CSV table of C-alpha atoms in Angstrom, one decimal:
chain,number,residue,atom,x,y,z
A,176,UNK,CA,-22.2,-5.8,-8.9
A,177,UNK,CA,-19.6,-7.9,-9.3
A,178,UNK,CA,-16.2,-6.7,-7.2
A,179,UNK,CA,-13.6,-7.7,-4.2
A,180,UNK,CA,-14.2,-5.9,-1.0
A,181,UNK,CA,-11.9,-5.6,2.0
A,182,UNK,CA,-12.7,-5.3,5.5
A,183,UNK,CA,-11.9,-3.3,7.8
A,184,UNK,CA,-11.2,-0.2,5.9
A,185,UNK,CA,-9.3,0.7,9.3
A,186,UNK,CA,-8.0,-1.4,11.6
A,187,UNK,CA,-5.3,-0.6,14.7
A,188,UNK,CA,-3.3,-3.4,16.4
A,189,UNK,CA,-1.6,-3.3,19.9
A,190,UNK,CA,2.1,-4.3,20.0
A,191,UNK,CA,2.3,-8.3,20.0
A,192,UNK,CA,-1.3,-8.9,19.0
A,193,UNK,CA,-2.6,-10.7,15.6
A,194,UNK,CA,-4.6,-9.5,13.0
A,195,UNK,CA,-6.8,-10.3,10.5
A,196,UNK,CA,-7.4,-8.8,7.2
A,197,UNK,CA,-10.5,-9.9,5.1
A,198,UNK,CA,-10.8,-10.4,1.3
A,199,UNK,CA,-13.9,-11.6,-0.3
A,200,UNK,CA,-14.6,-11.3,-4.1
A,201,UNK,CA,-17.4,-12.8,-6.3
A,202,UNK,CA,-16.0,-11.9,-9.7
A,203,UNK,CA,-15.3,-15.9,-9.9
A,204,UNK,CA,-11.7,-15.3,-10.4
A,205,UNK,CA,-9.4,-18.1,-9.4
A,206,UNK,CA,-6.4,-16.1,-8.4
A,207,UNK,CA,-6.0,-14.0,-5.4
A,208,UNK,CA,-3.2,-11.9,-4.3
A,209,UNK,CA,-2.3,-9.8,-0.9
A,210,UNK,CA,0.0,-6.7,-1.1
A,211,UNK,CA,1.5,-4.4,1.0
A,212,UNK,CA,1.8,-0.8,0.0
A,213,UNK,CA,4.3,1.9,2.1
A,214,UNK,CA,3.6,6.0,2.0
A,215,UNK,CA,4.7,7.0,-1.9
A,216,UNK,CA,6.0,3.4,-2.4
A,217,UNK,CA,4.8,0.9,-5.0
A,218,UNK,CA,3.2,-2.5,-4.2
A,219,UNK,CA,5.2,-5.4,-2.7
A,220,UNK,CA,3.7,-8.9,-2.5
A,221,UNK,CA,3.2,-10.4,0.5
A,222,UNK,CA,1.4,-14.1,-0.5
A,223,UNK,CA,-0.6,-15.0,-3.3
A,224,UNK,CA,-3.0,-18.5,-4.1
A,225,UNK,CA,-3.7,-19.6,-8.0
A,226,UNK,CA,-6.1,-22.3,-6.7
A,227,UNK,CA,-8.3,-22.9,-3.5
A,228,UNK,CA,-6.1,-24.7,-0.9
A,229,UNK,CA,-3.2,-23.5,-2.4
A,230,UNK,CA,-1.0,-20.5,-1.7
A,231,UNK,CA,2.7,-19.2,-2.4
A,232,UNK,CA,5.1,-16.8,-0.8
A,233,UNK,CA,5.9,-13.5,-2.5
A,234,UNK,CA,8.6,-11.2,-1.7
A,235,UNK,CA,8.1,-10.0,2.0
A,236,UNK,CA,5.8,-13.0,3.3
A,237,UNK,CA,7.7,-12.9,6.6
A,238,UNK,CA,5.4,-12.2,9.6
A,239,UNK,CA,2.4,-13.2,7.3
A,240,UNK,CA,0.0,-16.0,7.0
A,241,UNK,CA,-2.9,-16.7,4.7
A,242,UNK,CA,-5.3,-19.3,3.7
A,243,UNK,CA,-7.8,-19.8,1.0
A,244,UNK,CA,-10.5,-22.1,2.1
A,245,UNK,CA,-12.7,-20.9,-0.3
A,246,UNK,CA,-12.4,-19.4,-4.2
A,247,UNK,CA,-14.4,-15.9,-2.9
A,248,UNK,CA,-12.1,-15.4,0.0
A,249,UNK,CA,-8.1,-14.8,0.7
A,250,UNK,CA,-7.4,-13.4,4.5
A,251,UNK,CA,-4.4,-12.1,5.6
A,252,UNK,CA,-3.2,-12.9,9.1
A,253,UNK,CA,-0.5,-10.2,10.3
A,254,UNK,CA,1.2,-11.8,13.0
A,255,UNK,CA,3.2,-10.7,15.9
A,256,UNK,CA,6.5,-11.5,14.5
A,257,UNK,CA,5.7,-8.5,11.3
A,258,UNK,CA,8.0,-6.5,13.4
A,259,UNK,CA,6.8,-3.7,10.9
A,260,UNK,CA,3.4,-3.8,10.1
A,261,UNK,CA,1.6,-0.6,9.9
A,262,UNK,CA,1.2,-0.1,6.1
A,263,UNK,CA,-1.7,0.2,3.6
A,264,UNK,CA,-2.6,-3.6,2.7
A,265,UNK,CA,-4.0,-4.2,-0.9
A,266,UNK,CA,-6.0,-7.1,-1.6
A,267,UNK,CA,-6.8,-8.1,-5.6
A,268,UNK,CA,-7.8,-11.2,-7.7
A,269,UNK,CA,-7.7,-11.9,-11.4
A,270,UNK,CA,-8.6,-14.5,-13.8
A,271,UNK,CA,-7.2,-17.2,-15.9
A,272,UNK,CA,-7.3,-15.2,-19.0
A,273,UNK,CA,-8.1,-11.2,-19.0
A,274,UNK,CA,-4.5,-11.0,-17.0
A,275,UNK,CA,-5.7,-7.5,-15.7
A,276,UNK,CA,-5.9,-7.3,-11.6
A,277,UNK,CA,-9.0,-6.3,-9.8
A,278,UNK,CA,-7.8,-4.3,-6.6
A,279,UNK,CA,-10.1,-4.1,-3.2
A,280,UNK,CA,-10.3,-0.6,-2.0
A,281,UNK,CA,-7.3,-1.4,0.6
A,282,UNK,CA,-6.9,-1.7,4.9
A,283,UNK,CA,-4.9,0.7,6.5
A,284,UNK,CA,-3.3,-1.3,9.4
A,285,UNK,CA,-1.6,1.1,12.4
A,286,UNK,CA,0.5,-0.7,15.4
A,287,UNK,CA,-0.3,1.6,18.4
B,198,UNK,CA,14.7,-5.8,-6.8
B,199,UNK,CA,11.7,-3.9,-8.5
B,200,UNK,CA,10.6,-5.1,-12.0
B,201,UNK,CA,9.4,-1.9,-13.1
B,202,UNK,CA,10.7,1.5,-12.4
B,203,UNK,CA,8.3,4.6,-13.4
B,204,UNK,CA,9.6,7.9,-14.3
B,205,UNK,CA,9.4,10.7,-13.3
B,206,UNK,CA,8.6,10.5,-9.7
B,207,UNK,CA,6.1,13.4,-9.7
B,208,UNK,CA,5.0,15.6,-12.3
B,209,UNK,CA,2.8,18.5,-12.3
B,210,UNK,CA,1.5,20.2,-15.6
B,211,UNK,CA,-1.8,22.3,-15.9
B,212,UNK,CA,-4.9,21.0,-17.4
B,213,UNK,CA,-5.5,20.7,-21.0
B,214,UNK,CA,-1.6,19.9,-21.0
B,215,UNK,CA,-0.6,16.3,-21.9
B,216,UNK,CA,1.3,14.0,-19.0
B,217,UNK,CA,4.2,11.5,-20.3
B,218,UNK,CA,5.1,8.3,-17.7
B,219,UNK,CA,7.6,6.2,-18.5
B,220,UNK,CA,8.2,3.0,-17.1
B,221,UNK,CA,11.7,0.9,-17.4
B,222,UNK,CA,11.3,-3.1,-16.6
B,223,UNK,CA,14.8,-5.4,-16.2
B,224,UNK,CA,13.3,-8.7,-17.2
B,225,UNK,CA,11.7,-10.5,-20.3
B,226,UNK,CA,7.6,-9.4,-20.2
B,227,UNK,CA,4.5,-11.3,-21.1
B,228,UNK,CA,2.6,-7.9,-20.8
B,229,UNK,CA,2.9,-5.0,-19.1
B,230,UNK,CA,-0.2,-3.1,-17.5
B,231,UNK,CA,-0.6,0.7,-16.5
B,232,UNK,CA,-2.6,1.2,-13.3
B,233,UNK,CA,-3.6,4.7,-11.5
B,234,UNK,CA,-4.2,4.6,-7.9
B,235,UNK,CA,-6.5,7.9,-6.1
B,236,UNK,CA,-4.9,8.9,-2.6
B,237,UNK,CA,-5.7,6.3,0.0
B,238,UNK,CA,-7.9,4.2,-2.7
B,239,UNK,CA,-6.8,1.0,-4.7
B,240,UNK,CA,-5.7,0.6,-7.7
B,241,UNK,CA,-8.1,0.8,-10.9
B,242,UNK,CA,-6.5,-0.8,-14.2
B,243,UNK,CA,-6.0,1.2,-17.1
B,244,UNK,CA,-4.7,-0.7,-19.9
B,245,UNK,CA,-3.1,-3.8,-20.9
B,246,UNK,CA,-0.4,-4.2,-23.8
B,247,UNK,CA,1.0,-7.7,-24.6
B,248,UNK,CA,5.0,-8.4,-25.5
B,249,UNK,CA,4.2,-8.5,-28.9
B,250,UNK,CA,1.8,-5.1,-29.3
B,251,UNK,CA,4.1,-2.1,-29.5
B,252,UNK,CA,1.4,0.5,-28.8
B,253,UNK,CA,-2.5,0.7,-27.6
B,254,UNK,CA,-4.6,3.0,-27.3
B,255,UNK,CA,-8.1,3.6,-24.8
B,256,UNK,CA,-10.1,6.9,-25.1
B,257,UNK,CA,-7.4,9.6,-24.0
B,258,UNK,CA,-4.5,7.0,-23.0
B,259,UNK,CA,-1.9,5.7,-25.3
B,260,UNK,CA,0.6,3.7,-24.4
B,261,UNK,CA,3.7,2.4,-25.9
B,262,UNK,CA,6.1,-0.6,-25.8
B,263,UNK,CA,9.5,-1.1,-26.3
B,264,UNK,CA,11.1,-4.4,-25.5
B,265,UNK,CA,14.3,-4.5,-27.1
B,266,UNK,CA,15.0,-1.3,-24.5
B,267,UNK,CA,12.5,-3.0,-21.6
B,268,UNK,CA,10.5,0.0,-21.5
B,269,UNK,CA,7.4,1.7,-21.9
B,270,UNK,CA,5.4,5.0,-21.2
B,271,UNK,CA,1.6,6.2,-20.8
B,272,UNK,CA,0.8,8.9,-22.1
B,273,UNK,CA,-2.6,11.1,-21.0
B,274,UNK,CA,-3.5,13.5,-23.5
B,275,UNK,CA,-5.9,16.5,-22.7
B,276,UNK,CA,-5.5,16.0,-19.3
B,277,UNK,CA,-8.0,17.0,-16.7
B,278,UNK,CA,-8.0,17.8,-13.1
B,279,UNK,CA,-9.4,14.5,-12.2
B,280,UNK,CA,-6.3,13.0,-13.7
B,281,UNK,CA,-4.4,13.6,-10.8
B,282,UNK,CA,-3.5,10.4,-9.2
B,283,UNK,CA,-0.5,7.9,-8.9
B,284,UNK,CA,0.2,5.7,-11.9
B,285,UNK,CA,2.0,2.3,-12.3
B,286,UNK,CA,3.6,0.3,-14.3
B,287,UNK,CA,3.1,-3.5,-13.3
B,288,UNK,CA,5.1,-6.5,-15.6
B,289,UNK,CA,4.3,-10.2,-15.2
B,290,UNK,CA,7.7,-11.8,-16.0
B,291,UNK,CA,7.8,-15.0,-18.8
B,292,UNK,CA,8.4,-16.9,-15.4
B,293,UNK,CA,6.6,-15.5,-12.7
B,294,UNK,CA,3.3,-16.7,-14.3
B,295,UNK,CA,0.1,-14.6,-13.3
B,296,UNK,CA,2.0,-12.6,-10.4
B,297,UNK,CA,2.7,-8.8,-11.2
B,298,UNK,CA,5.3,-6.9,-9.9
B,299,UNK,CA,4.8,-3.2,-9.7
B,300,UNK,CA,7.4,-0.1,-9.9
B,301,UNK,CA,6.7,3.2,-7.2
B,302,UNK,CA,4.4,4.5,-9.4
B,303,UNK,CA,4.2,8.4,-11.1
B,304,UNK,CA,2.7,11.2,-8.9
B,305,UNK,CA,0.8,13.1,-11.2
B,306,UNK,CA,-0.9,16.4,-10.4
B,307,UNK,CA,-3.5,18.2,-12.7
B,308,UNK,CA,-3.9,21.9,-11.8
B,309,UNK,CA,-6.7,23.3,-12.9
């Protein structure tokens, strides 16, 4: 079946430490997007990549680093200097043409 | 500032009833997209209507455009209990190419 997974589903980070978030999909699609979702808040885009070895900011990329190696995979780095991270992080791709996004079933991050 | 603003914030009818959403956007709109999003789950798409489409239909989902008032709604007719979920509205601006920007979403609940 044809999909984007994210791992971990969980994932807890002590104060100061990086993290990585991964996204894979094999749906072929060539864009890739990362977003960050707060409780009963909409989606707010953190970086997004139209191409392999290519990658823009969105709207709250500070504290955030990506890269996109490869066309199946988009990680999300949150670094130490996301003085806010503990949110639900959404991962999604889409094609060229349907325009419709195809959503990974989401990391909850948690600073403890 | 948020593209797309979805109203209400929650609604709650009982099943069988039908559920209206309605989603205000500020900017110009290649196509605006309804998603629903299960608690703690991504997003699944729903439906996809084009600037130039002023409704659409898909089994019990109709959904309507208006862009000379930038806005749209969704509406779910015989609804179920496994309707409840949160919806949103998502636009992709005429300049913001294949990136979609998503309002804070409808909480809809279904009681049986």
């Amino acid at each position: 079946d044809g999909g984007i997974t994210q791992s971990p589903k969980y994932l807890f980070r002590k104060e100061g430490q990086n993290v990585t978030l991964s996204c894979e999909q094999n749906l072929n699609h060539d864009a890739m997007y990362w977003y960050r979702q707060d409780p009963g808040q909409g989606l707010r885009l953190i970086y997004y990549s139209q191409i392999v070895n290519d990658f823009q900011k969105g709207d709250i990329a500070e504290g955030y680093s990506v890269s996109r190696e490869k066309k199946e995979s988009f990680p999300l780095t949150v670094t130490s200097a996301q003085k806010n991270p503990t949110a639900f992080y959404l991962c999604a791709s889409t094609g060229l043409i349907w325009g419709g996004y195809t959503f990974g079933s989401g990391t909850r991050l948690t600073v403890v | 500032s948020q593209q797309g603003e979805e109203d209400p914030q929650a609604l709650s009818i009982q099943e069988g009833e039908n559920a209206t959403m309605n989603c205000s956007y500020k900017t110009s709109i290649n196509n605006l997209q309804w998603y629903r999003q299960n608690s703690g789950r991504g997003l699944v798409h729903l439906i996809l209507i084009r600037s130039n489409e002023r409704e659409k239909h898909s089994g019990r989902l109709r959904v309507t455009l208006d862009t000379s008032k930038k806005s749209s709604s969704l509406l779910i007719t015989a609804s179920r209990a496994a309707d409840t979920a949160s919806y949103f509205c998502a636009t992709d601006g005429e300049t913001s190419g294949s990136r979609l920007t998503f309002g804070e979403g409808t909480q809809l609940t279904v009681n049986p």
